[in-house]
mmCIF file of C-alpha atoms and ligand atoms in Angstrom:
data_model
loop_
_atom_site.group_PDB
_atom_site.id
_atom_site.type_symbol
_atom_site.label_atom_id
_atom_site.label_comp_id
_atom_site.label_asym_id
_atom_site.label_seq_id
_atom_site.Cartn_x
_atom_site.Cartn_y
_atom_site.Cartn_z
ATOM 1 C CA UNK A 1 37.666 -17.727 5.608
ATOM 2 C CA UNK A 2 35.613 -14.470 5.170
ATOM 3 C CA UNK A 3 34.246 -13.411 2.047
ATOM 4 C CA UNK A 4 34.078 -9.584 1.000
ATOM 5 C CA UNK A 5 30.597 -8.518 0.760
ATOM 6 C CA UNK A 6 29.117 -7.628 -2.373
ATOM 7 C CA UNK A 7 28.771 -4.104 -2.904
ATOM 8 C CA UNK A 8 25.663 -2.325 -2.596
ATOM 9 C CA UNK A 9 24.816 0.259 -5.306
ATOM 10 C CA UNK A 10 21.705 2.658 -5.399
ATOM 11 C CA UNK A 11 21.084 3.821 -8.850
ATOM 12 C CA UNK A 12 18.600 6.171 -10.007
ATOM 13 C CA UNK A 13 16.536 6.104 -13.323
ATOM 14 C CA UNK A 14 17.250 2.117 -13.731
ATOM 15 C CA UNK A 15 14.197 2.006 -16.093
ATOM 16 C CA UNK A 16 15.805 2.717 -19.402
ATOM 17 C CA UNK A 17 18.588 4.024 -21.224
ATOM 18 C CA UNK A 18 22.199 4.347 -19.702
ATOM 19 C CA UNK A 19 20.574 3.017 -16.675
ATOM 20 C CA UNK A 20 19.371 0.012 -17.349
ATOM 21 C CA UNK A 21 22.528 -1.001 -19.470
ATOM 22 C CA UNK A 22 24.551 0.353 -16.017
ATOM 23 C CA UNK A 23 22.051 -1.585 -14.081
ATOM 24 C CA UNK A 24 22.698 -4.419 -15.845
ATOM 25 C CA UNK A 25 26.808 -4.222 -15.691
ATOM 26 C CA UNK A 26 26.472 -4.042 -11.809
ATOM 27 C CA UNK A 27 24.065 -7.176 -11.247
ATOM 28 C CA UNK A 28 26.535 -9.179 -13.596
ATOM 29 C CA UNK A 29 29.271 -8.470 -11.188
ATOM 30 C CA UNK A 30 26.820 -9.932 -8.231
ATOM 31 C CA UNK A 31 26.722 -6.843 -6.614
ATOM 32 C CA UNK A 32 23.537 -5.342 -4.698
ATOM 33 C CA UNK A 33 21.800 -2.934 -6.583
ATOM 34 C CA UNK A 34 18.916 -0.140 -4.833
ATOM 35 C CA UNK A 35 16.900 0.741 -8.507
ATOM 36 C CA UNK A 36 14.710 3.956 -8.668
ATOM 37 C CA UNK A 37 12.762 5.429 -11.470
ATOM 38 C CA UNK A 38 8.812 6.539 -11.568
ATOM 39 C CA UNK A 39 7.831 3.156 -13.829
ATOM 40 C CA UNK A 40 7.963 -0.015 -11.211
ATOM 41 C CA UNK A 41 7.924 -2.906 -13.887
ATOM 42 C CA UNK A 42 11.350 -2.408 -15.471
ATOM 43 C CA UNK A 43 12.569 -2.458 -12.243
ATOM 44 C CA UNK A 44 10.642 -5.767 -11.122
ATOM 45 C CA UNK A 45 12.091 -6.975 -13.872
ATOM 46 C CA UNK A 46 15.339 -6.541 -13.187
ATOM 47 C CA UNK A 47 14.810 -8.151 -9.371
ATOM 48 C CA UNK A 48 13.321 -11.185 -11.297
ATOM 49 C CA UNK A 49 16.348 -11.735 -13.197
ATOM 50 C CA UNK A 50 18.707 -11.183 -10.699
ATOM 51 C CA UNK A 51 16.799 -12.615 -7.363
ATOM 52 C CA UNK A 52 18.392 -11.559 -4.070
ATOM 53 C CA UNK A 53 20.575 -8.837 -5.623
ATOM 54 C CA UNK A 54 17.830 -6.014 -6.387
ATOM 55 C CA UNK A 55 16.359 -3.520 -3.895
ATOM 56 C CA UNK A 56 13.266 -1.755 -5.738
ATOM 57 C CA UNK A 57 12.997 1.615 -4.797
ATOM 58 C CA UNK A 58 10.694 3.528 -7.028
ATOM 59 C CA UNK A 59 8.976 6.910 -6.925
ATOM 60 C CA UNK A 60 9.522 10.110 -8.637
ATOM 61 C CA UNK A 61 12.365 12.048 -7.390
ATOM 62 C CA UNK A 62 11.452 15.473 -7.956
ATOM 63 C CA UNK A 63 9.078 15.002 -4.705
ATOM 64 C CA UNK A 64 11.864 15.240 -2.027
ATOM 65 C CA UNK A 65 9.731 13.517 0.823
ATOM 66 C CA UNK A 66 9.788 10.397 -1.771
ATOM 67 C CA UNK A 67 13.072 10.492 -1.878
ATOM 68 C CA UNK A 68 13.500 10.412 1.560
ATOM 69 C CA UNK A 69 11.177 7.407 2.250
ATOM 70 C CA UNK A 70 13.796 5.935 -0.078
ATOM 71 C CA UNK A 71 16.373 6.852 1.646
ATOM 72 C CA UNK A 72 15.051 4.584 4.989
ATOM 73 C CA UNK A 73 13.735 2.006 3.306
ATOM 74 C CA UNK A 74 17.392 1.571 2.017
ATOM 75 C CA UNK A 75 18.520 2.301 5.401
ATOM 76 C CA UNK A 76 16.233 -0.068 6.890
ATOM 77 C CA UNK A 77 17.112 -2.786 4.442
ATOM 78 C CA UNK A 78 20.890 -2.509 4.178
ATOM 79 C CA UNK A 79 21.814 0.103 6.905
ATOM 80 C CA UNK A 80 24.748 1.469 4.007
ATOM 81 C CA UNK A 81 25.322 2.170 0.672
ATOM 82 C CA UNK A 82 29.180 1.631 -1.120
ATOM 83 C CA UNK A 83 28.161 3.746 -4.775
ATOM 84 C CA UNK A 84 25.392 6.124 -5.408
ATOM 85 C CA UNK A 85 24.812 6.685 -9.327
ATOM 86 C CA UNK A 86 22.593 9.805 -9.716
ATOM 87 C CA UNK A 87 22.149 9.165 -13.090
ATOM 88 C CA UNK A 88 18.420 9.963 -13.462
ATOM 89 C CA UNK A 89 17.246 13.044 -16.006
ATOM 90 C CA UNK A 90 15.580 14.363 -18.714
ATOM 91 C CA UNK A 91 15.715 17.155 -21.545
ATOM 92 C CA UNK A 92 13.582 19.622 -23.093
ATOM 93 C CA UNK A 93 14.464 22.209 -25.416
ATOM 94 C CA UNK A 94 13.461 25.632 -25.453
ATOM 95 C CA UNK A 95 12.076 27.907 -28.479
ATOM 96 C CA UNK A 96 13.437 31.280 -27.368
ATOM 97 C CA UNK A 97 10.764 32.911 -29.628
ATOM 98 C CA UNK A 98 8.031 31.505 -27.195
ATOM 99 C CA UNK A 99 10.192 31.419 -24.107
ATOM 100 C CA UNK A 100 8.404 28.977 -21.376
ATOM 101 C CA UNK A 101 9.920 29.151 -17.983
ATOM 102 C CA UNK A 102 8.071 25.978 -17.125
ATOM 103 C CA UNK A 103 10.653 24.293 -19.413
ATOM 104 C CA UNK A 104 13.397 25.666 -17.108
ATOM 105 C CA UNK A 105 11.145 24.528 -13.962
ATOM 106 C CA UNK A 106 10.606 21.227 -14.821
ATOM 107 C CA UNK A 107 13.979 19.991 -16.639
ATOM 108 C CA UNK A 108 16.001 21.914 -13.252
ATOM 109 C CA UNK A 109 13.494 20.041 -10.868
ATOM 110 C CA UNK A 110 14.852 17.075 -13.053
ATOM 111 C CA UNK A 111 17.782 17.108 -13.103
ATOM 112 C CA UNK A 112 19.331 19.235 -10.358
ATOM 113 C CA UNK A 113 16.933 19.564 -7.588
ATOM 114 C CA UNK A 114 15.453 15.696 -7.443
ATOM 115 C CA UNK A 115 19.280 14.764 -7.690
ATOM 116 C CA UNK A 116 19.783 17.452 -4.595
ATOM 117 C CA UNK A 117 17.283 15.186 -2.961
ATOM 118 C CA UNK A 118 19.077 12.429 -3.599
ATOM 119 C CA UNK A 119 22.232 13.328 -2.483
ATOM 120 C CA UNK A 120 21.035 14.315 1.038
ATOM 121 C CA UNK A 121 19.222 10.726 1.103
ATOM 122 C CA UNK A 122 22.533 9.385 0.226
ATOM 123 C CA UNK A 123 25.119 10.794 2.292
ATOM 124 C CA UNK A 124 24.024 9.420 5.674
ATOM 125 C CA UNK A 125 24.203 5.699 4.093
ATOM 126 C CA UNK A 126 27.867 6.452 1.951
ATOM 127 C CA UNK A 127 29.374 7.691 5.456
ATOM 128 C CA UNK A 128 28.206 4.045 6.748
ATOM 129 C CA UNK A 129 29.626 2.516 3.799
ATOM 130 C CA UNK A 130 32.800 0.801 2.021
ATOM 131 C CA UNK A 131 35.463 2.647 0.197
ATOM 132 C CA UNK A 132 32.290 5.099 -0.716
ATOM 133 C CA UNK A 133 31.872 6.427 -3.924
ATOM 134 C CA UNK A 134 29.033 9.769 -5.242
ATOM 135 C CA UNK A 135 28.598 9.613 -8.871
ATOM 136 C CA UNK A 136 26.592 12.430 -10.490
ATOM 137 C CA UNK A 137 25.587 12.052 -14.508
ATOM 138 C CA UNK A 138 25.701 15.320 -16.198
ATOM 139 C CA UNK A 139 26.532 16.031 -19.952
ATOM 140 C CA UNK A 140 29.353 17.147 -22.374
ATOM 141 C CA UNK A 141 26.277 19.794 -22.976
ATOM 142 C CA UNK A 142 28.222 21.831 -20.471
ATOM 143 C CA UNK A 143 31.357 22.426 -22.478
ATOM 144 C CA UNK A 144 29.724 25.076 -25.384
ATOM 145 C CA UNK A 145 26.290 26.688 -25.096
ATOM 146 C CA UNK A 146 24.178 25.212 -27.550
ATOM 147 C CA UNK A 147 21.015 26.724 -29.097
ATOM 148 C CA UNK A 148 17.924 25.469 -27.396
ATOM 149 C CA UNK A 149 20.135 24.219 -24.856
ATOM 150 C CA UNK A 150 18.607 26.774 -22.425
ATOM 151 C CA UNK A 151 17.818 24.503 -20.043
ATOM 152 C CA UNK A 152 19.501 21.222 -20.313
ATOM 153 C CA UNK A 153 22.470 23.395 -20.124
ATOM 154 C CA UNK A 154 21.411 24.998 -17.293
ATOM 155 C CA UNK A 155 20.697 22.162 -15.110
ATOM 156 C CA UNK A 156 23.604 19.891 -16.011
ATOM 157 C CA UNK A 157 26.021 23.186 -15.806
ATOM 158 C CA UNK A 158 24.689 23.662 -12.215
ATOM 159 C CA UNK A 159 24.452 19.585 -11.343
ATOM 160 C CA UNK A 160 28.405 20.180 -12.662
ATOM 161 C CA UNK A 161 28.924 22.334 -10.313
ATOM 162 C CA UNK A 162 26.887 20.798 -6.954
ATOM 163 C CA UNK A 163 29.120 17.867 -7.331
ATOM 164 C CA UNK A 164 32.546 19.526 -7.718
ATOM 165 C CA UNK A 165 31.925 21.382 -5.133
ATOM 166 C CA UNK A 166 30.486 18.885 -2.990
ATOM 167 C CA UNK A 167 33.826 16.660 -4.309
ATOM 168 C CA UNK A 168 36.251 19.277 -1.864
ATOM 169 C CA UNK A 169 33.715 19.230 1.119
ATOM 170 C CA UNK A 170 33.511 15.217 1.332
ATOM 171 C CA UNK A 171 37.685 14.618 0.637
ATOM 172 C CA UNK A 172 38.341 14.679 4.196
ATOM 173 C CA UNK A 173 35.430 11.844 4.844
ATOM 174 C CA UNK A 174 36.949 9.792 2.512
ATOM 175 C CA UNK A 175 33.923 9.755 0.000
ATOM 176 C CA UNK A 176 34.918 10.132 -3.891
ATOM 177 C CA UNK A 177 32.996 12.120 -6.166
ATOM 178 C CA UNK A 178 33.174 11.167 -9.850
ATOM 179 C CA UNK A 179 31.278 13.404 -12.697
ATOM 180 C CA UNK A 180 30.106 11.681 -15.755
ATOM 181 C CA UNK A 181 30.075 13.233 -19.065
ATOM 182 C CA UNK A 182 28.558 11.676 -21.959
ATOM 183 C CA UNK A 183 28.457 12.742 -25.326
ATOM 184 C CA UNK A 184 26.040 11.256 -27.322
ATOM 185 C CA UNK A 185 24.204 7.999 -26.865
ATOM 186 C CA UNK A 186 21.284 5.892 -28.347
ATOM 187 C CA UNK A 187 18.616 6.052 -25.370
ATOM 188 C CA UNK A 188 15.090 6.768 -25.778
ATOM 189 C CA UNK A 189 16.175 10.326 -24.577
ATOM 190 C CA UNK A 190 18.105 10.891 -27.689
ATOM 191 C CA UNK A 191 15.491 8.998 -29.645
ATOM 192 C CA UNK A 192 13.579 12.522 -29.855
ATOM 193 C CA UNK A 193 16.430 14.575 -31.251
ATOM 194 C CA UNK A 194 15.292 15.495 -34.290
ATOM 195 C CA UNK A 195 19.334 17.225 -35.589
ATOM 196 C CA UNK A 196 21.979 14.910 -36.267
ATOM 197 C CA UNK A 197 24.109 13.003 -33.108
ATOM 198 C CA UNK A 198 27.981 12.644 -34.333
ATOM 199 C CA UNK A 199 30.086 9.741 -33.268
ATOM 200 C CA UNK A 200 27.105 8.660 -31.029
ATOM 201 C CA UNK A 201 28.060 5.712 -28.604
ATOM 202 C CA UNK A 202 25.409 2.254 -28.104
ATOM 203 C CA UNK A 203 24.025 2.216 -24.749
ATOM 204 C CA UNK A 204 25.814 -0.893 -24.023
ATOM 205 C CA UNK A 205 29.306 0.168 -25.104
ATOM 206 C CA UNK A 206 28.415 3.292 -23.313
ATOM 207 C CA UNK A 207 27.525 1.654 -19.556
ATOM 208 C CA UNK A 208 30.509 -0.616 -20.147
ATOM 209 C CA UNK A 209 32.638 2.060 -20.346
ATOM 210 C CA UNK A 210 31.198 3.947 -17.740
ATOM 211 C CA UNK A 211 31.067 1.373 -15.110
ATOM 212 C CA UNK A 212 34.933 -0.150 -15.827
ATOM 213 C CA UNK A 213 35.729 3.585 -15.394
ATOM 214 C CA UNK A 214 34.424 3.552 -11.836
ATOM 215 C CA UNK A 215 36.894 1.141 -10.580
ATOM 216 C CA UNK A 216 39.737 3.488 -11.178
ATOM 217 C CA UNK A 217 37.491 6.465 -9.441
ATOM 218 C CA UNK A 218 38.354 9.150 -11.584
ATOM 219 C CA UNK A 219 37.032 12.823 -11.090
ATOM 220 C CA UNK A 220 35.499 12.587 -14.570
ATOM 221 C CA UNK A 221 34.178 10.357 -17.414
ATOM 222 C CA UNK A 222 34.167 12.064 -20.789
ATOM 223 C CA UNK A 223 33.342 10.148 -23.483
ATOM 224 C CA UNK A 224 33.320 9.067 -26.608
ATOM 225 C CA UNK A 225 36.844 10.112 -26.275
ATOM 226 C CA UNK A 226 37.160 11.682 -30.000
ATOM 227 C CA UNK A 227 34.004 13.312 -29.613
ATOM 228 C CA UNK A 228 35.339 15.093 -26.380
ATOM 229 C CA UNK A 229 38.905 15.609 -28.290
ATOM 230 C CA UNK A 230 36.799 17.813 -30.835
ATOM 231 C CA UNK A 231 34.828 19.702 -27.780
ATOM 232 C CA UNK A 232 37.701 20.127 -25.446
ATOM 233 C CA UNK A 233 39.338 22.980 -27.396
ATOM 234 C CA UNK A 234 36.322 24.768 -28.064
ATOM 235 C CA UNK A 235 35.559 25.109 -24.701
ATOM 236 C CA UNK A 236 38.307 26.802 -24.332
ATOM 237 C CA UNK A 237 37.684 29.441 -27.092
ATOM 238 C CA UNK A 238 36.425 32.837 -26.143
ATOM 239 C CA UNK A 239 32.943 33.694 -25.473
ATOM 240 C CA UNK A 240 32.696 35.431 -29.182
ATOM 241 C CA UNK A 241 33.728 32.478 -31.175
ATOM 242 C CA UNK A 242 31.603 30.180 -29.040
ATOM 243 C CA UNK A 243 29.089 32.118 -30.083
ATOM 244 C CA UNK A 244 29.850 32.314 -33.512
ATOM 245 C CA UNK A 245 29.963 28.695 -33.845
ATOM 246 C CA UNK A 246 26.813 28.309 -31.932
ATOM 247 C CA UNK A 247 24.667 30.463 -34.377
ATOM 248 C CA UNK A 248 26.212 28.099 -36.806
ATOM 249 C CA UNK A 249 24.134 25.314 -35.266
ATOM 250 C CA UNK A 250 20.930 26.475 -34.902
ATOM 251 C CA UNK A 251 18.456 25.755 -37.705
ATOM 252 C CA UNK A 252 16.390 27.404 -39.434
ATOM 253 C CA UNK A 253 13.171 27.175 -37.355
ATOM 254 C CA UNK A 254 9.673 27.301 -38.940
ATOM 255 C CA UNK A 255 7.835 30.549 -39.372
ATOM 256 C CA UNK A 256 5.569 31.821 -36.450
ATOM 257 C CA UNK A 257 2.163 30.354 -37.233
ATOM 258 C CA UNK A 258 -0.331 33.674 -37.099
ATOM 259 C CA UNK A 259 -2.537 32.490 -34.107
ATOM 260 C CA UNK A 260 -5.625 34.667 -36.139
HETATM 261 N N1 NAP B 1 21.651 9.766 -23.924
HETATM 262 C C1 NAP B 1 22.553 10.735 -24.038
HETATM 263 O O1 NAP B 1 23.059 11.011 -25.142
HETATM 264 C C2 NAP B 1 22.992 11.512 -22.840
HETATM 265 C C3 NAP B 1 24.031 12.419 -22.992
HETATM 266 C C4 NAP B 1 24.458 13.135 -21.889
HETATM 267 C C5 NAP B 1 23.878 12.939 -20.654
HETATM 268 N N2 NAP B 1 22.853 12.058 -20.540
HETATM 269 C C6 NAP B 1 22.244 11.895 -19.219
HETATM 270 O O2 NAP B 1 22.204 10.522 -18.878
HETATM 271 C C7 NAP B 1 21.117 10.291 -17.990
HETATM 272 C C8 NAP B 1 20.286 9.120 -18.505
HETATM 273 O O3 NAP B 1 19.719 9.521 -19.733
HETATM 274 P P1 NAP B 1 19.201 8.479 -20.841
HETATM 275 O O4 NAP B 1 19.675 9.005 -22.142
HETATM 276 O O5 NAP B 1 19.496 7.107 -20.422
HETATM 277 O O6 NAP B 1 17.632 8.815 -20.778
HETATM 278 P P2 NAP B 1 16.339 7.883 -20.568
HETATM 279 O O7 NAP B 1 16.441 6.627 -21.338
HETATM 280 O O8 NAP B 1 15.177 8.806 -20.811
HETATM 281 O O9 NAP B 1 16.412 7.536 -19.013
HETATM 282 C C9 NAP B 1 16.134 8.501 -18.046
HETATM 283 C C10 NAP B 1 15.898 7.780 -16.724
HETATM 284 O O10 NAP B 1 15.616 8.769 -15.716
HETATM 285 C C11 NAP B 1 14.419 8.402 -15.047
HETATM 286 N N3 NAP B 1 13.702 9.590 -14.583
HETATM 287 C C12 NAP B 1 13.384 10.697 -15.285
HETATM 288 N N4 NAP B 1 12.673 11.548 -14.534
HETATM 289 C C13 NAP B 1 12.526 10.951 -13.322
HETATM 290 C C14 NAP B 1 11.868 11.313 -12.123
HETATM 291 N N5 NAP B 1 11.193 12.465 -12.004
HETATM 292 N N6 NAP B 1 11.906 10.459 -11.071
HETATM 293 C C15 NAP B 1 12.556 9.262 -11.180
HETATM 294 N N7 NAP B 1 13.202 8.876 -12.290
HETATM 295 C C16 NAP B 1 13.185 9.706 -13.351
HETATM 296 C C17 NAP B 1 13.612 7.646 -16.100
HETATM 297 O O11 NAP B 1 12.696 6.755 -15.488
HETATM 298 P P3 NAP B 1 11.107 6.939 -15.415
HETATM 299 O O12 NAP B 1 10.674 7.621 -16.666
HETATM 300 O O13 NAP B 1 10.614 5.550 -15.236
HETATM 301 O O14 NAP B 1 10.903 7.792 -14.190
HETATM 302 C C18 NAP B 1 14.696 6.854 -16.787
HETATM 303 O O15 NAP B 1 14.978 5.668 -16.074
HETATM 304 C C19 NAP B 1 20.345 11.617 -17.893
HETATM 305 O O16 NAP B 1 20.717 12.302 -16.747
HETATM 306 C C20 NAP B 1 20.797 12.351 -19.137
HETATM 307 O O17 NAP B 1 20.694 13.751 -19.007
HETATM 308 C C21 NAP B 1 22.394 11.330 -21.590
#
């Protein structure tokens, strides 16, 4: 009698926050499991623990050749991939008073372009694979601007975007696109918010949710759902009371320190 294989996953930033929880949801089914991220020992780690399931891909994926050594050592290991989880990213804020474009660089790098680069690493291996399945982690960021937002915003709005777009050109292959959304959750990322994080989620109750999601292959995950049941509707206010409630957020930042 023939046994289904176990699917094989390639997740990106598998070091910490939502994914190593996800990380560890998908090794408890016994599925395979490609892991990237720039630090190598959380990753090691995770092969340790689950031997024979883990592929350890690291490297920083904002250098796109990196990415696509990745891309063939996956290849050359598994010749497919089933689910790609782009989940990896960062955020910076921006103090409009001392606008920095590097900030935009370097969080858009991030999280748009390096996940660019991982989608064209991907695609070749999901078109070889099982029932395959693009998932792209953005943010319920892209709902309402938000002061200092700039460019979090910017590169989640346009990672948004990339994948809904991409969702129409890949139908007729057959490969699904799903977008996830979180609001907030305890990571280390959120660790260095320094405003307050309402009805913020525990990494593990978030990857739970995310990953049982997956199975039904929904175009989005938005969650926590009252969270998203309070953001929804402004959303869909106009631009002027967006605004209005936006300048209602922002805090009252220190004064400019004379630089004499
Ligand atoms: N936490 C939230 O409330 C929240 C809300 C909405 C969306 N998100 C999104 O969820 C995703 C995960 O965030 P998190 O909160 O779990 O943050 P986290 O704990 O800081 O994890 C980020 C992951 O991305 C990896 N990464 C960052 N830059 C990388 C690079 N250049 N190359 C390779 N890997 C890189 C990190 O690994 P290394 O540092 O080892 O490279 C790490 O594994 C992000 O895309 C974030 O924007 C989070």
């Amino acid at each position: 009698m023939s046994r289904t294989p176990p699917r094989r996953y390639w997740l990106t930033g598998a070091s910490s926050g939502i994914g190593a929880a996800l990380a560890e949801e998908i090794l408890k089914t016994g599925a395979h499991l490609a892991v990237s991220s720039r630090q190598v020992a959380p990753l090691k780690v995770l092969s340790q623990r689950y031997p024979g399931q883990v592929l350890v891909v690291p490297g920083d994926l904002t250098n796109s050749q990196t990415v696509r050594e990745i891309g063939q050592q996956i290849s050359e290991d598994w010749g497919s991939l089933d689910s790609v989880i782009l989940n990896a990213g960062t955020c910076e804020y921006v103090d409009a008073r001392q606008f920095d474009a590097s900030i935009i660089e370097h969080v858009v790098r991030t999280n748009l372009l390096a996940t660019s680069y991982c989608i064209e690493a991907a695609l070749p291996l999901l078109r070889n694979g099982i029932a395959p399945h693009l998932i792209g982690v953005a943010s319920s960021v892209t709902y309402l601007p938000l002061p200092r937002a700039e460019a979090y915003g910017a590169s989640k709005a346009g990672l948004r975007y990339l994948f809904e777009s991409l969702r129409i050109d890949l139908a007729d292959e057959g490969i699904e696109v799903t977008v996830v959304s979180p609001g907030f959750v305890d990571t280390p990322l959120t660790a260095k918010n320094d405003f307050p994080m309402p009805l913020s989620w525990p990494v593990g109750k978030a990857a739970r949710h995310i990953f049982a999601r997956l199975n039904e292959r929904p175009l989005e995950i938005a969650f926590p759902a009252l969270f998203m049941a309070a953001l929804w509707p402004l959303s869909k206010l106009p631009s002027r009371l967006q605004l209005a409630i936006g300048k209602r957020m922002v805090r009252k930042p220190p004064p400019l320190r004379d630089p004499a």
